[in-house]
mmCIF file with all atom_site columns, C-alpha atoms in Angstrom:
data_model
loop_
_atom_site.group_PDB
_atom_site.id
_atom_site.type_symbol
_atom_site.label_atom_id
_atom_site.label_alt_id
_atom_site.label_comp_id
_atom_site.label_asym_id
_atom_site.label_entity_id
_atom_site.label_seq_id
_atom_site.pdbx_PDB_ins_code
_atom_site.Cartn_x
_atom_site.Cartn_y
_atom_site.Cartn_z
_atom_site.occupancy
_atom_site.B_iso_or_equiv
_atom_site.pdbx_formal_charge
_atom_site.auth_seq_id
_atom_site.auth_comp_id
_atom_site.auth_asym_id
_atom_site.auth_atom_id
_atom_site.pdbx_PDB_model_num
ATOM 1   C CA . MET Y 1 1   ? -118.118 24.630 94.433  1.00 45.00 ? 1   MET Y CA 1
ATOM 2   C CA . GLY Y 1 2   ? -114.760 25.107 95.074  1.00 47.00 ? 2   GLY Y CA 1
ATOM 3   C CA . PRO Y 1 3   ? -112.167 22.636 96.139  1.00 50.00 ? 3   PRO Y CA 1
ATOM 4   C CA . THR Y 1 4   ? -112.733 20.597 99.223  1.00 50.00 ? 4   THR Y CA 1
ATOM 5   C CA . ARG Y 1 5   ? -110.139 21.369 101.704 1.00 49.00 ? 5   ARG Y CA 1
ATOM 6   C CA . ALA Y 1 6   ? -108.532 18.367 103.761 1.00 48.00 ? 6   ALA Y CA 1
ATOM 7   C CA . GLN Y 1 7   ? -110.808 18.555 107.033 1.00 51.00 ? 7   GLN Y CA 1
ATOM 8   C CA . GLY Y 1 8   ? -110.456 15.832 109.747 1.00 44.00 ? 8   GLY Y CA 1
ATOM 9   C CA . ARG Y 1 9   ? -108.603 15.851 113.027 1.00 46.00 ? 9   ARG Y CA 1
ATOM 10  C CA . HIS Y 1 10  ? -104.812 16.708 111.306 1.00 50.00 ? 10  HIS Y CA 1
ATOM 11  C CA . ALA Y 1 11  ? -105.867 15.801 107.943 1.00 59.00 ? 11  ALA Y CA 1
ATOM 12  C CA . GLY Y 1 12  ? -103.501 13.276 107.439 1.00 85.00 ? 12  GLY Y CA 1
ATOM 13  C CA . LEU Y 1 13  ? -100.174 16.231 108.125 1.00 91.00 ? 13  LEU Y CA 1
ATOM 14  C CA . THR Y 1 14  ? -97.459  15.982 110.183 1.00 94.00 ? 14  THR Y CA 1
ATOM 15  C CA . ARG Y 1 15  ? -95.834  19.156 112.384 1.00 95.00 ? 15  ARG Y CA 1
ATOM 16  C CA . GLN Y 1 16  ? -92.482  18.868 110.691 1.00 96.00 ? 16  GLN Y CA 1
ATOM 17  C CA . GLN Y 1 17  ? -94.457  18.421 106.637 1.00 96.00 ? 17  GLN Y CA 1
ATOM 18  C CA . VAL Y 1 18  ? -96.770  22.148 108.262 1.00 97.00 ? 18  VAL Y CA 1
ATOM 19  C CA . LEU Y 1 19  ? -93.184  23.366 109.642 1.00 97.00 ? 19  LEU Y CA 1
ATOM 20  C CA . HIS Y 1 20  ? -91.238  23.050 106.225 1.00 97.00 ? 20  HIS Y CA 1
ATOM 21  C CA . ALA Y 1 21  ? -94.569  24.593 104.389 1.00 97.00 ? 21  ALA Y CA 1
ATOM 22  C CA . ALA Y 1 22  ? -94.153  27.893 106.827 1.00 98.00 ? 22  ALA Y CA 1
ATOM 23  C CA . VAL Y 1 23  ? -90.384  28.075 105.994 1.00 98.00 ? 23  VAL Y CA 1
ATOM 24  C CA . GLN Y 1 24  ? -90.852  28.044 102.504 1.00 97.00 ? 24  GLN Y CA 1
ATOM 25  C CA . MET Y 1 25  ? -93.771  30.282 102.599 1.00 97.00 ? 25  MET Y CA 1
ATOM 26  C CA . VAL Y 1 26  ? -91.023  32.590 104.273 1.00 98.00 ? 26  VAL Y CA 1
ATOM 27  C CA . ASP Y 1 27  ? -88.175  32.507 102.400 1.00 97.00 ? 27  ASP Y CA 1
ATOM 28  C CA . ARG Y 1 28  ? -90.864  32.535 99.176  1.00 97.00 ? 28  ARG Y CA 1
ATOM 29  C CA . ASP Y 1 29  ? -92.496  35.754 100.094 1.00 97.00 ? 29  ASP Y CA 1
ATOM 30  C CA . GLY Y 1 30  ? -91.175  37.318 103.608 1.00 96.00 ? 30  GLY Y CA 1
ATOM 31  C CA . ALA Y 1 31  ? -91.931  37.008 107.247 1.00 96.00 ? 31  ALA Y CA 1
ATOM 32  C CA . ALA Y 1 32  ? -94.900  39.776 106.983 1.00 96.00 ? 32  ALA Y CA 1
ATOM 33  C CA . ALA Y 1 33  ? -97.174  37.481 104.325 1.00 96.00 ? 33  ALA Y CA 1
ATOM 34  C CA . LEU Y 1 34  ? -96.293  34.125 106.948 1.00 97.00 ? 34  LEU Y CA 1
ATOM 35  C CA . SER Y 1 35  ? -100.308 33.799 108.306 1.00 97.00 ? 35  SER Y CA 1
ATOM 36  C CA . MET Y 1 36  ? -102.066 30.459 109.386 1.00 97.00 ? 36  MET Y CA 1
ATOM 37  C CA . ARG Y 1 37  ? -104.903 31.319 106.920 1.00 97.00 ? 37  ARG Y CA 1
ATOM 38  C CA . LYS Y 1 38  ? -102.487 31.237 104.257 1.00 97.00 ? 38  LYS Y CA 1
ATOM 39  C CA . LEU Y 1 39  ? -99.842  28.374 105.565 1.00 97.00 ? 39  LEU Y CA 1
ATOM 40  C CA . ALA Y 1 40  ? -103.748 26.811 105.713 1.00 96.00 ? 40  ALA Y CA 1
ATOM 41  C CA . ARG Y 1 41  ? -104.091 26.917 101.890 1.00 96.00 ? 41  ARG Y CA 1
ATOM 42  C CA . GLU Y 1 42  ? -100.615 26.457 100.728 1.00 95.00 ? 42  GLU Y CA 1
ATOM 43  C CA . LEU Y 1 43  ? -101.406 23.249 102.426 1.00 95.00 ? 43  LEU Y CA 1
ATOM 44  C CA . ASP Y 1 44  ? -104.356 22.631 100.732 1.00 94.00 ? 44  ASP Y CA 1
ATOM 45  C CA . VAL Y 1 45  ? -106.536 22.465 104.630 1.00 94.00 ? 45  VAL Y CA 1
ATOM 46  C CA . GLU Y 1 46  ? -108.831 23.970 106.926 1.00 94.00 ? 46  GLU Y CA 1
ATOM 47  C CA . ALA Y 1 47  ? -106.741 26.542 109.004 1.00 93.00 ? 47  ALA Y CA 1
ATOM 48  C CA . MET Y 1 48  ? -107.754 25.045 112.394 1.00 94.00 ? 48  MET Y CA 1
ATOM 49  C CA . THR Y 1 49  ? -106.010 21.812 111.256 1.00 94.00 ? 49  THR Y CA 1
ATOM 50  C CA . LEU Y 1 50  ? -102.979 23.872 112.076 1.00 95.00 ? 50  LEU Y CA 1
ATOM 51  C CA . TYR Y 1 51  ? -103.613 24.330 115.260 1.00 95.00 ? 51  TYR Y CA 1
ATOM 52  C CA . HIS Y 1 52  ? -103.248 20.709 115.829 1.00 94.00 ? 52  HIS Y CA 1
ATOM 53  C CA . HIS Y 1 53  ? -99.448  21.443 115.391 1.00 95.00 ? 53  HIS Y CA 1
ATOM 54  C CA . VAL Y 1 54  ? -98.811  24.918 116.882 1.00 96.00 ? 54  VAL Y CA 1
ATOM 55  C CA . LYS Y 1 55  ? -100.427 26.240 119.895 1.00 95.00 ? 55  LYS Y CA 1
ATOM 56  C CA . ASN Y 1 56  ? -100.990 30.113 116.709 1.00 96.00 ? 56  ASN Y CA 1
ATOM 57  C CA . LYS Y 1 57  ? -99.217  32.396 115.099 1.00 95.00 ? 57  LYS Y CA 1
ATOM 58  C CA . GLN Y 1 58  ? -96.471  33.026 117.774 1.00 94.00 ? 58  GLN Y CA 1
ATOM 59  C CA . GLY Y 1 59  ? -96.022  29.534 118.199 1.00 95.00 ? 59  GLY Y CA 1
ATOM 60  C CA . LEU Y 1 60  ? -95.435  28.889 114.847 1.00 97.00 ? 60  LEU Y CA 1
ATOM 61  C CA . GLU Y 1 61  ? -92.765  31.404 114.618 1.00 96.00 ? 61  GLU Y CA 1
ATOM 62  C CA . ASP Y 1 62  ? -91.345  29.569 117.689 1.00 94.00 ? 62  ASP Y CA 1
ATOM 63  C CA . ALA Y 1 63  ? -91.390  27.099 115.499 1.00 96.00 ? 63  ALA Y CA 1
ATOM 64  C CA . ILE Y 1 64  ? -90.402  27.962 112.564 1.00 97.00 ? 64  ILE Y CA 1
ATOM 65  C CA . VAL Y 1 65  ? -87.020  29.397 114.491 1.00 94.00 ? 65  VAL Y CA 1
ATOM 66  C CA . GLN Y 1 66  ? -86.673  25.889 115.433 1.00 94.00 ? 66  GLN Y CA 1
ATOM 67  C CA . TYR Y 1 67  ? -86.220  24.021 112.486 1.00 96.00 ? 67  TYR Y CA 1
ATOM 68  C CA . VAL Y 1 68  ? -84.260  26.394 111.249 1.00 95.00 ? 68  VAL Y CA 1
ATOM 69  C CA . MET Y 1 69  ? -82.220  25.858 113.972 1.00 93.00 ? 69  MET Y CA 1
ATOM 70  C CA . ASP Y 1 70  ? -82.499  22.328 113.882 1.00 93.00 ? 70  ASP Y CA 1
ATOM 71  C CA . GLU Y 1 71  ? -81.453  22.200 110.198 1.00 93.00 ? 71  GLU Y CA 1
ATOM 72  C CA . ALA Y 1 72  ? -78.348  24.357 110.491 1.00 92.00 ? 72  ALA Y CA 1
ATOM 73  C CA . PHE Y 1 73  ? -77.152  22.033 113.094 1.00 90.00 ? 73  PHE Y CA 1
ATOM 74  C CA . THR Y 1 74  ? -77.533  18.524 112.392 1.00 89.00 ? 74  THR Y CA 1
ATOM 75  C CA . GLY Y 1 75  ? -74.375  16.972 112.036 1.00 82.00 ? 75  GLY Y CA 1
ATOM 76  C CA . ALA Y 1 76  ? -72.647  20.038 114.280 1.00 80.00 ? 76  ALA Y CA 1
ATOM 77  C CA . GLU Y 1 77  ? -69.508  18.713 116.023 1.00 81.00 ? 77  GLU Y CA 1
ATOM 78  C CA . THR Y 1 78  ? -69.512  18.661 120.114 1.00 83.00 ? 78  THR Y CA 1
ATOM 79  C CA . ASP Y 1 79  ? -67.061  16.805 120.980 1.00 88.00 ? 79  ASP Y CA 1
ATOM 80  C CA . ALA Y 1 80  ? -63.686  19.206 119.912 1.00 90.00 ? 80  ALA Y CA 1
ATOM 81  C CA . PRO Y 1 81  ? -62.164  21.687 121.939 1.00 93.00 ? 81  PRO Y CA 1
ATOM 82  C CA . TRP Y 1 82  ? -64.809  23.948 123.278 1.00 92.00 ? 82  TRP Y CA 1
ATOM 83  C CA . ARG Y 1 83  ? -63.188  27.470 120.501 1.00 93.00 ? 83  ARG Y CA 1
ATOM 84  C CA . THR Y 1 84  ? -63.597  25.008 117.601 1.00 92.00 ? 84  THR Y CA 1
ATOM 85  C CA . VAL Y 1 85  ? -67.571  23.828 118.706 1.00 91.00 ? 85  VAL Y CA 1
ATOM 86  C CA . LEU Y 1 86  ? -67.863  28.036 119.271 1.00 91.00 ? 86  LEU Y CA 1
ATOM 87  C CA . GLU Y 1 87  ? -66.635  28.484 115.397 1.00 92.00 ? 87  GLU Y CA 1
ATOM 88  C CA . GLY Y 1 88  ? -68.256  25.590 114.065 1.00 92.00 ? 88  GLY Y CA 1
ATOM 89  C CA . TYR Y 1 89  ? -71.548  26.760 115.738 1.00 90.00 ? 89  TYR Y CA 1
ATOM 90  C CA . GLY Y 1 90  ? -71.458  30.133 114.479 1.00 93.00 ? 90  GLY Y CA 1
ATOM 91  C CA . ARG Y 1 91  ? -70.632  28.664 110.948 1.00 93.00 ? 91  ARG Y CA 1
ATOM 92  C CA . ALA Y 1 92  ? -73.612  26.602 111.575 1.00 93.00 ? 92  ALA Y CA 1
ATOM 93  C CA . PHE Y 1 93  ? -75.503  29.095 112.492 1.00 93.00 ? 93  PHE Y CA 1
ATOM 94  C CA . HIS Y 1 94  ? -74.342  31.867 109.564 1.00 94.00 ? 94  HIS Y CA 1
ATOM 95  C CA . ARG Y 1 95  ? -75.183  29.198 106.974 1.00 94.00 ? 95  ARG Y CA 1
ATOM 96  C CA . GLY Y 1 96  ? -78.916  28.538 108.329 1.00 94.00 ? 96  GLY Y CA 1
ATOM 97  C CA . LEU Y 1 97  ? -79.825  32.127 108.320 1.00 95.00 ? 97  LEU Y CA 1
ATOM 98  C CA . LEU Y 1 98  ? -78.613  32.460 103.879 1.00 96.00 ? 98  LEU Y CA 1
ATOM 99  C CA . ALA Y 1 99  ? -80.172  29.307 103.250 1.00 96.00 ? 99  ALA Y CA 1
ATOM 100 C CA . HIS Y 1 100 ? -83.941  30.975 104.946 1.00 97.00 ? 100 HIS Y CA 1
ATOM 101 C CA . PRO Y 1 101 ? -83.745  34.693 104.830 1.00 96.00 ? 101 PRO Y CA 1
ATOM 102 C CA . GLY Y 1 102 ? -87.569  34.682 105.401 1.00 96.00 ? 102 GLY Y CA 1
ATOM 103 C CA . ALA Y 1 103 ? -86.706  33.639 108.922 1.00 96.00 ? 103 ALA Y CA 1
ATOM 104 C CA . VAL Y 1 104 ? -84.343  35.851 109.634 1.00 95.00 ? 104 VAL Y CA 1
ATOM 105 C CA . PRO Y 1 105 ? -86.470  38.811 111.018 1.00 95.00 ? 105 PRO Y CA 1
ATOM 106 C CA . PHE Y 1 106 ? -87.948  35.301 113.499 1.00 94.00 ? 106 PHE Y CA 1
ATOM 107 C CA . PHE Y 1 107 ? -84.759  35.124 115.102 1.00 91.00 ? 107 PHE Y CA 1
ATOM 108 C CA . ALA Y 1 108 ? -84.423  38.850 115.532 1.00 89.00 ? 108 ALA Y CA 1
ATOM 109 C CA . SER Y 1 109 ? -87.880  39.462 117.021 1.00 87.00 ? 109 SER Y CA 1
ATOM 110 C CA . ARG Y 1 110 ? -87.819  36.936 120.014 1.00 81.00 ? 110 ARG Y CA 1
ATOM 111 C CA . PRO Y 1 111 ? -85.243  36.196 122.816 1.00 76.00 ? 111 PRO Y CA 1
ATOM 112 C CA . ALA Y 1 112 ? -82.424  33.495 122.025 1.00 65.00 ? 112 ALA Y CA 1
ATOM 113 C CA . ILE Y 1 113 ? -83.552  30.596 123.734 1.00 60.00 ? 113 ILE Y CA 1
ATOM 114 C CA . THR Y 1 114 ? -82.086  27.281 123.095 1.00 54.00 ? 114 THR Y CA 1
#
């Protein structure tokens, strides 16, 4: 008999843990390799458990975009002249994409809503 996967309402996972694992997966294996089933296997839970945290795969991809942006813009300066803020935004966005190259296709395939 194979290993028992965590079951239950949320299997002890948080949305942040799910997204962190998803970002790691796409950075390691590429965006095309992402699936709910593979991510669940990575987290050692049943695939249905993930649906407590994201609506569907598209929702997961949207959440990955937001996760990368939140990480990139943490600590961004907002009390500065607009040019400084905009330049900082551009640099932070660039650093975020460099840090998570696997997520780049998700940014390119959806409208920029922030």
